[in-house]
Short mmCIF file of N, CA, C and O and ligand atoms in Angstrom, two decimals:
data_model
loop_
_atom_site.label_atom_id
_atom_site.label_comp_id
_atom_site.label_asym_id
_atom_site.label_seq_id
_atom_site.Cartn_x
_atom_site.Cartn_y
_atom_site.Cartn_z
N UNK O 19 32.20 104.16 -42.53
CA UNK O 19 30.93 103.74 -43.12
C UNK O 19 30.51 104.79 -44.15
O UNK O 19 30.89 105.96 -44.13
N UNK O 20 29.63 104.22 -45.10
CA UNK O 20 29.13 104.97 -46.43
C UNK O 20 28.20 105.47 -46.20
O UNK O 20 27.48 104.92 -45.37
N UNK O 21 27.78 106.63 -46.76
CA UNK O 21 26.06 106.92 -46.24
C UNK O 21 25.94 107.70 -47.61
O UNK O 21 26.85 108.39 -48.08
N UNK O 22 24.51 107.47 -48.28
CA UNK O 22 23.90 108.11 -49.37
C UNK O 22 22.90 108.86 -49.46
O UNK O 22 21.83 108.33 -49.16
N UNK O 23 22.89 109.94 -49.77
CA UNK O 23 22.02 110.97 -49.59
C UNK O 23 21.56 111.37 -50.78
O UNK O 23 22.32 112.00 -51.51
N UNK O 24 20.01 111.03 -51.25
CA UNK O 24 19.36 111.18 -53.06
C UNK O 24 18.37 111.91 -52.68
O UNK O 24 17.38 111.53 -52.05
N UNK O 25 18.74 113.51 -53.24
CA UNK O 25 17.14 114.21 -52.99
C UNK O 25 16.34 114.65 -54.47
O UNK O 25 16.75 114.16 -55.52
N UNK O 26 15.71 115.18 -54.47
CA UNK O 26 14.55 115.13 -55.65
C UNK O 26 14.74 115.30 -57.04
O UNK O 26 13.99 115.19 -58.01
N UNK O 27 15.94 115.59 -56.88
CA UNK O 27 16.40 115.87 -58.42
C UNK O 27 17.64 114.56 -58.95
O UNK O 27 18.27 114.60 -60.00
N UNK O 28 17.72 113.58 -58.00
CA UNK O 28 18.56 112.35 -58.12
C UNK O 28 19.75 112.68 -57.77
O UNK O 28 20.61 111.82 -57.93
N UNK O 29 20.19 114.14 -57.12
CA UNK O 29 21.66 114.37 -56.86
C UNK O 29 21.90 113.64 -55.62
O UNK O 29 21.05 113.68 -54.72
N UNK O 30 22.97 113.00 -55.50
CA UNK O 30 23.63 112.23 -54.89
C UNK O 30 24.31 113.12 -53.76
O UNK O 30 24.56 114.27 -54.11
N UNK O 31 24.80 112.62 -51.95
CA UNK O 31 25.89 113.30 -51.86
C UNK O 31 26.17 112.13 -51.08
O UNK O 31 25.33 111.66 -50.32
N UNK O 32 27.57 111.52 -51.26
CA UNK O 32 28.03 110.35 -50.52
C UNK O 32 28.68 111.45 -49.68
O UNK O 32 29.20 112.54 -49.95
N UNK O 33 28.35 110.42 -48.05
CA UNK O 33 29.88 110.67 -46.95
C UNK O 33 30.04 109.38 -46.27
O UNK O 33 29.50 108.27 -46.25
N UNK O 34 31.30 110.21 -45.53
CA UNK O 34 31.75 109.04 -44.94
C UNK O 34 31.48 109.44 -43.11
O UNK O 34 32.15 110.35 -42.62
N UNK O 35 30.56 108.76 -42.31
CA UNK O 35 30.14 108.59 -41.52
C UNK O 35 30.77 107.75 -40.22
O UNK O 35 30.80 106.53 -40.32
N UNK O 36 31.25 108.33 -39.06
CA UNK O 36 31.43 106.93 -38.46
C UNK O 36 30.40 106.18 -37.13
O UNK O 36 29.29 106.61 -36.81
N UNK O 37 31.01 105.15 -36.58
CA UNK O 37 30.20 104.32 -36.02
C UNK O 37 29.42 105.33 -34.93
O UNK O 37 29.91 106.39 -34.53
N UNK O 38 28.30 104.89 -34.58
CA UNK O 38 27.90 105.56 -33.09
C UNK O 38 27.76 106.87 -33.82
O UNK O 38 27.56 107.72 -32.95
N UNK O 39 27.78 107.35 -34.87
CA UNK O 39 27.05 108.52 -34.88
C UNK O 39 25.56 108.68 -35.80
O UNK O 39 25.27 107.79 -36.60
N UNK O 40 24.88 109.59 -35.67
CA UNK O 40 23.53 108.84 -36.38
C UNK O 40 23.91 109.53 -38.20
O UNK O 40 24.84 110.05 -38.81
N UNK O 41 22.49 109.08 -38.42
CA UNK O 41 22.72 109.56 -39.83
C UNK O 41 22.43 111.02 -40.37
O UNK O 41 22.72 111.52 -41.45
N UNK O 42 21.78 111.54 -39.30
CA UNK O 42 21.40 112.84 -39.24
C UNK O 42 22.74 113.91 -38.80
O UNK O 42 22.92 114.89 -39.52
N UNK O 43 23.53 113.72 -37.79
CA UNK O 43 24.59 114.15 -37.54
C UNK O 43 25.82 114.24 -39.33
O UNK O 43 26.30 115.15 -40.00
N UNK O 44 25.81 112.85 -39.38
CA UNK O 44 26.43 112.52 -40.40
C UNK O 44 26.56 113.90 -41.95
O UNK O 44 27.37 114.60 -42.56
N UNK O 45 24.91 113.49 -41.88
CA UNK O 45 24.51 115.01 -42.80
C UNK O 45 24.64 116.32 -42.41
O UNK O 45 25.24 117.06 -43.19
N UNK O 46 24.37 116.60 -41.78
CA UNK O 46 24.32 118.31 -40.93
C UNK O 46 26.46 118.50 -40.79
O UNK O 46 27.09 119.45 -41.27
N UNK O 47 26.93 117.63 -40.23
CA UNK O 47 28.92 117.44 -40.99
C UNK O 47 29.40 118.11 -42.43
O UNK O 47 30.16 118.93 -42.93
N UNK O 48 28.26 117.02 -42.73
CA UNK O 48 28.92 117.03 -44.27
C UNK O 48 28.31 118.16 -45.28
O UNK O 48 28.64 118.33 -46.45
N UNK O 49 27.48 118.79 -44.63
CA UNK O 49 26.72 120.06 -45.02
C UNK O 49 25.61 119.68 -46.69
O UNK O 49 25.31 120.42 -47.63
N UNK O 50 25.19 117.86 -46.35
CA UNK O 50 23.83 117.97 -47.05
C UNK O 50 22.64 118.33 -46.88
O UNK O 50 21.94 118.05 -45.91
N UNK O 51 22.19 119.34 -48.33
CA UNK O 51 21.48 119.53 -48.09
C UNK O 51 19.67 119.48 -47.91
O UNK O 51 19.16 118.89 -48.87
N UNK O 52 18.97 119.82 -47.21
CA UNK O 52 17.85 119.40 -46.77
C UNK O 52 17.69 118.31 -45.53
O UNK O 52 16.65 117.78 -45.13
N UNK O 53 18.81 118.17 -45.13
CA UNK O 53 18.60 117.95 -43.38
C UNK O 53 18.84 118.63 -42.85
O UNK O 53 20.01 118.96 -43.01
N UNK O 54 17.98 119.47 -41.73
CA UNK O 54 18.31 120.64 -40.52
C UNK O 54 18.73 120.22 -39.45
O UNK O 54 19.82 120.59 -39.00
N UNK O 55 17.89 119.29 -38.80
CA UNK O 55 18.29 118.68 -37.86
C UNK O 55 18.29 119.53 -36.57
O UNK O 55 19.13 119.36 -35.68
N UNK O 56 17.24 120.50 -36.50
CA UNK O 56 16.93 121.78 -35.34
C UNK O 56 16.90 121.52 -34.36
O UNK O 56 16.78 122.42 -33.53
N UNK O 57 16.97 120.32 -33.98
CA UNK O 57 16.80 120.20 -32.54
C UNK O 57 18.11 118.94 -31.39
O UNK O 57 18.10 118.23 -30.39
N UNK O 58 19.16 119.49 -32.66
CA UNK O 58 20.23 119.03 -32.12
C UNK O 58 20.22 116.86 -32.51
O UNK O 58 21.18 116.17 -32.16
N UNK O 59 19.17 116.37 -33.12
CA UNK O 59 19.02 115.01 -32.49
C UNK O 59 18.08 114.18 -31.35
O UNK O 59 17.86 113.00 -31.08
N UNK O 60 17.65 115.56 -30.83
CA UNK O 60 16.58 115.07 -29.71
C UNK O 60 15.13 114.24 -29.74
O UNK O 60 14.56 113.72 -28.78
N UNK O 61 14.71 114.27 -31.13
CA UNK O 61 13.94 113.40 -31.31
C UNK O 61 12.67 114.57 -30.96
O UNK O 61 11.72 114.32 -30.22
N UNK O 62 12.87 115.77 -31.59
CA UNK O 62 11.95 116.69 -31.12
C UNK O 62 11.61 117.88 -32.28
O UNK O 62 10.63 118.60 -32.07
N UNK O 63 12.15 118.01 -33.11
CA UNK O 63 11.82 118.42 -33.96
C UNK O 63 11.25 117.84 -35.59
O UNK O 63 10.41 118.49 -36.22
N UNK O 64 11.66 116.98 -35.95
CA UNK O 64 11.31 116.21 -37.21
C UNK O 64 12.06 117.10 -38.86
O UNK O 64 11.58 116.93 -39.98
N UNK O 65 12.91 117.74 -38.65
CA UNK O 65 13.49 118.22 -39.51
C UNK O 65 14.90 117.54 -40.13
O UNK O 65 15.85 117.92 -40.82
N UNK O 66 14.50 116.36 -39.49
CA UNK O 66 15.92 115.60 -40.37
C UNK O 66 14.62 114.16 -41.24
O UNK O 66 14.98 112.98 -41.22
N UNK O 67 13.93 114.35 -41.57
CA UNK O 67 12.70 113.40 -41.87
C UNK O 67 14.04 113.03 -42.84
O UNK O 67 15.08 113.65 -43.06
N UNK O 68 13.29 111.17 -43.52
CA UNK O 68 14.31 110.97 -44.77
C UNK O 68 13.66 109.84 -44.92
O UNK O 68 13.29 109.27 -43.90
N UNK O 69 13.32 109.20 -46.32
CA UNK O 69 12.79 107.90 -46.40
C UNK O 69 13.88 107.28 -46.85
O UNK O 69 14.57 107.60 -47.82
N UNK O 70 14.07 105.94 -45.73
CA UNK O 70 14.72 104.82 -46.11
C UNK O 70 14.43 104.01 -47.64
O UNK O 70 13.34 103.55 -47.99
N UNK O 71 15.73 103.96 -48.45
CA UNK O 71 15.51 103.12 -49.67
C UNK O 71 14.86 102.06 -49.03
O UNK O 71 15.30 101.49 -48.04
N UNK O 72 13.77 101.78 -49.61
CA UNK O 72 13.04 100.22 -49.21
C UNK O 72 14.58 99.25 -49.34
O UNK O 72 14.89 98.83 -48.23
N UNK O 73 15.47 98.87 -50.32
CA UNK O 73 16.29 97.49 -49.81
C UNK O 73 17.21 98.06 -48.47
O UNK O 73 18.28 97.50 -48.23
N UNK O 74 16.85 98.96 -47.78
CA UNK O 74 17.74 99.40 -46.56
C UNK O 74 16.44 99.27 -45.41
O UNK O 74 16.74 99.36 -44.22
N UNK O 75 15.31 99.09 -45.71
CA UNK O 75 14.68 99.39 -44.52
C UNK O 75 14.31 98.44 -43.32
O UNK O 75 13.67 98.63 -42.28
N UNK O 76 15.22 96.84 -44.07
CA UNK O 76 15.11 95.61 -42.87
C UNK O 76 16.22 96.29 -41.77
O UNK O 76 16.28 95.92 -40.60
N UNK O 77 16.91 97.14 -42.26
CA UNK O 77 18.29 97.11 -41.35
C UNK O 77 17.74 97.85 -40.62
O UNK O 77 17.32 97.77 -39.47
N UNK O 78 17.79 99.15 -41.92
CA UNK O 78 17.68 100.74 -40.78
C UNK O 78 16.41 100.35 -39.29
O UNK O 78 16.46 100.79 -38.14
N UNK O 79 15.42 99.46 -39.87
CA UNK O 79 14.06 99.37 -38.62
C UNK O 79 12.89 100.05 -38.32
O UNK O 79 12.84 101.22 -38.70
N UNK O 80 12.30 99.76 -37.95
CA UNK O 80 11.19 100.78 -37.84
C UNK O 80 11.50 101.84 -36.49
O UNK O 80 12.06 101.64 -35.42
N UNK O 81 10.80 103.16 -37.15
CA UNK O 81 10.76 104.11 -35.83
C UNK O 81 10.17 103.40 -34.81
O UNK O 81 9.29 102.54 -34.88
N UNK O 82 10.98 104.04 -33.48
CA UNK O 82 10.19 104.06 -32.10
C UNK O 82 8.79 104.37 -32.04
O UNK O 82 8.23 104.83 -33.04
N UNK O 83 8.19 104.19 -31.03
CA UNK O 83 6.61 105.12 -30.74
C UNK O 83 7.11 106.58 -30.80
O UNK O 83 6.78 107.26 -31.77
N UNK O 84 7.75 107.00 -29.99
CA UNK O 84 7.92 108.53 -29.84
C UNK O 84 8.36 109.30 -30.88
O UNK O 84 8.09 110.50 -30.93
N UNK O 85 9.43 108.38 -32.27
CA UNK O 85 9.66 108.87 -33.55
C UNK O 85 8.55 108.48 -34.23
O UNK O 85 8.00 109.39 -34.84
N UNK O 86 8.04 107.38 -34.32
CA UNK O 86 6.18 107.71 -35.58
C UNK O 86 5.55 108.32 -34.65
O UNK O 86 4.37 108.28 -34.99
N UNK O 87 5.65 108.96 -33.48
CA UNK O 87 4.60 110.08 -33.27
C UNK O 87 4.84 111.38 -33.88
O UNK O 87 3.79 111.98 -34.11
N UNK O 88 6.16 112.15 -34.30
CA UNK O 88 6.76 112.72 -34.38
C UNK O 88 6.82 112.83 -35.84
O UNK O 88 6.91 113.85 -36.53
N UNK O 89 6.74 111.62 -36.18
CA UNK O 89 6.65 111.14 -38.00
C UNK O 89 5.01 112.05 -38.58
O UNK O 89 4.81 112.87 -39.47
N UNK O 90 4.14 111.39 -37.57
CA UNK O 90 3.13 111.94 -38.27
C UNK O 90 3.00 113.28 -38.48
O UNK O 90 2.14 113.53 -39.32
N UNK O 91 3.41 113.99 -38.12
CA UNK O 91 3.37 115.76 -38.42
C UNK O 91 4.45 115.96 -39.67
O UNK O 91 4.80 117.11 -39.94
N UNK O 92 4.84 115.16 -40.23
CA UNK O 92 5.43 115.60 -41.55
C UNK O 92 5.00 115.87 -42.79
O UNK O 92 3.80 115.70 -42.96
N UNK O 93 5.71 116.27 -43.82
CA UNK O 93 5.13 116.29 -45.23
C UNK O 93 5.69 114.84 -45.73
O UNK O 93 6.59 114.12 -45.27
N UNK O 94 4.67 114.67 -47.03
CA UNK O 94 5.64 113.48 -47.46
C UNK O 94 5.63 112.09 -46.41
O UNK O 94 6.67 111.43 -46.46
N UNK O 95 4.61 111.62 -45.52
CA UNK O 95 5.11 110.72 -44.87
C UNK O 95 4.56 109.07 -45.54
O UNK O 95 3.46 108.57 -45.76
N UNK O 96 5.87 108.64 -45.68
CA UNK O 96 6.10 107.20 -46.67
C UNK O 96 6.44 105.92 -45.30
O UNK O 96 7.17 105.94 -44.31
N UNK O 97 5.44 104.84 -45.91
CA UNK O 97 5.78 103.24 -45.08
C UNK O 97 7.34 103.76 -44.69
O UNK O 97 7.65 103.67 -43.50
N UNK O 98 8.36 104.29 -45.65
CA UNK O 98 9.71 104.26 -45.22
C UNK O 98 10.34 105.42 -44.35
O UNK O 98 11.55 105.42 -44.12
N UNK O 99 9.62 106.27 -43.93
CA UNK O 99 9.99 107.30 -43.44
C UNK O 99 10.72 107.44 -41.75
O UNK O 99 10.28 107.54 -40.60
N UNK O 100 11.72 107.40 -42.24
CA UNK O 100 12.37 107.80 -40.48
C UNK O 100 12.92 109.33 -40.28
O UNK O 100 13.11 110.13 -41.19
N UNK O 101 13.17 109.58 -38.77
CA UNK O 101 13.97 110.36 -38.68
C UNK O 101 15.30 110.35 -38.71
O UNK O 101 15.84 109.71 -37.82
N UNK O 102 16.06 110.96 -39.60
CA UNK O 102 18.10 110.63 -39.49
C UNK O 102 18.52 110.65 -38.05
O UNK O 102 19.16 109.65 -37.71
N UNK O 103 18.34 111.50 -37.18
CA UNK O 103 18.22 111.05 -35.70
C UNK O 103 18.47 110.07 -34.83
O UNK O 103 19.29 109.79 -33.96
N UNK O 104 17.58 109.67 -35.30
CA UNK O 104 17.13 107.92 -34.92
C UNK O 104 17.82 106.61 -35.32
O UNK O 104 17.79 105.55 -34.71
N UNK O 105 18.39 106.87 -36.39
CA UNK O 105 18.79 105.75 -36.96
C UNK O 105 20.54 106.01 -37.19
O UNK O 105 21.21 106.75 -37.91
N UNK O 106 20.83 105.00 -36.18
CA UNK O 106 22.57 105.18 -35.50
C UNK O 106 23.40 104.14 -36.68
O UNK O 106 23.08 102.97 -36.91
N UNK O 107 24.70 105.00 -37.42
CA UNK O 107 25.00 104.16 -37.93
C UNK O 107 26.14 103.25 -37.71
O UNK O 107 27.20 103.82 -37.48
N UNK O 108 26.16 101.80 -37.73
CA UNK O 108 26.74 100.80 -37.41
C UNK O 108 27.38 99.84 -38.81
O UNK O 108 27.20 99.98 -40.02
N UNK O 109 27.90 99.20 -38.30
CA UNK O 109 28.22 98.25 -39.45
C UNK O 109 27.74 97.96 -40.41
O UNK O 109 28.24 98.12 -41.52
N UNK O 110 26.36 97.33 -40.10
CA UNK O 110 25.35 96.59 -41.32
C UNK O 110 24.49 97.60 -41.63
O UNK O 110 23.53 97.30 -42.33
N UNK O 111 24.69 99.45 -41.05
CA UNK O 111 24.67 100.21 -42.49
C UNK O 111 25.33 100.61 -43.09
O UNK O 111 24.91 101.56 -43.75
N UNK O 112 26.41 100.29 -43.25
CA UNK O 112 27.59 100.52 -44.17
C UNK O 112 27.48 100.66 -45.31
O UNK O 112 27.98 99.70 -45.91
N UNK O 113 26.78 101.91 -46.40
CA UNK O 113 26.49 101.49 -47.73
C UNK O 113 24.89 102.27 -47.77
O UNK O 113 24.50 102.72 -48.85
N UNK O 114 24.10 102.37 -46.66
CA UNK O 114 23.02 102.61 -46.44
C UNK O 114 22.54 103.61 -47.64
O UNK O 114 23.50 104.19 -48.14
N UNK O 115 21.58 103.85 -48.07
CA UNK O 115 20.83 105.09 -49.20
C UNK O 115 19.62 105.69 -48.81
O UNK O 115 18.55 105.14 -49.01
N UNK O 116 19.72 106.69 -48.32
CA UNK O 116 18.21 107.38 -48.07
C UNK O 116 17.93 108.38 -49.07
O UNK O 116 18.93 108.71 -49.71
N UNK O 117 16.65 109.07 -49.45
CA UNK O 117 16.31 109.69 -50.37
C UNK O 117 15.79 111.02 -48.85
O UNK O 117 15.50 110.86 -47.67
N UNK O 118 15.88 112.03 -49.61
CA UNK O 118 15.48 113.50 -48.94
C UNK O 118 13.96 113.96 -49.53
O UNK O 118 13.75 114.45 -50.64
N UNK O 119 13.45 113.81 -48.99
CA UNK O 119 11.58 114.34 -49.07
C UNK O 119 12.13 115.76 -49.69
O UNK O 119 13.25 116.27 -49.80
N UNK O 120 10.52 116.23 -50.10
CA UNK O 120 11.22 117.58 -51.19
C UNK O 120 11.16 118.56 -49.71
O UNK O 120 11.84 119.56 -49.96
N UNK O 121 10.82 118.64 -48.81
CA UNK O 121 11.09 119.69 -47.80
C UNK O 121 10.70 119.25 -46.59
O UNK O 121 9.83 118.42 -46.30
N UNK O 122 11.72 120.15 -45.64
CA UNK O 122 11.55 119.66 -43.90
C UNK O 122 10.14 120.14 -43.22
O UNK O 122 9.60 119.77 -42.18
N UNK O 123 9.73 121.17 -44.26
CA UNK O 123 8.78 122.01 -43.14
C UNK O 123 7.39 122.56 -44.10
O UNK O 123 6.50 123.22 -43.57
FE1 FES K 14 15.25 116.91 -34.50
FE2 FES K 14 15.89 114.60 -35.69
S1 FES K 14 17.11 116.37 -35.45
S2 FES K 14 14.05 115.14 -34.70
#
């Protein structure tokens, strides 16, 4: 699977991701940057924040309760905002594009 990573200056970093792993993992692999991802995935830190391209955000879904609780302590928080964490990639995101907020913290 494809995964796209656009942070503030329009730089691009494609990888290649596979199933069952999230999108946050994906990044912290492939060493893009501006996801930390400090807390391993646990859904406990908010340092992998990332807004879903709106034509990706029927798939990707909305956060859980416990991720928009988690959401709200961010900078930057957009209708599209998930945590990479959270959002496991599968088939029908194959191609997916998220943009990187200008900072985790
Ligand atoms: Fe900590 Fe996503 S890696 S909340």
């Amino acid at each position: 699977m494809q995964l796209t990573f656009i942070d503030r200056s329009e730089q691009r970093y494609v990888v290649v991701a596979d199933r069952g792993m999230s999108v946050m993992q994906a990044a912290v692999e492939n060493l893009v940057p501006g996801i930390l991802g400090d807390c391993g995935g646990a859904c406990a830190c908010a340092t992998c924040h990332v807004h879903v391209d709106p034509e990706w955000m029927d798939l990707a879904g909305p956060p859980s309760e416990i991720e928009a609780q988690l959401l709200d302590g961010v900078l930057d928080l957009r209708p599209t905002s998930r945590l990479a964490c959270q959002i496991v990639v599968n088939d029908s995101l194959d191609g997916l594009v998220v943009h990187l907020p200008e900072s985790q913290i």
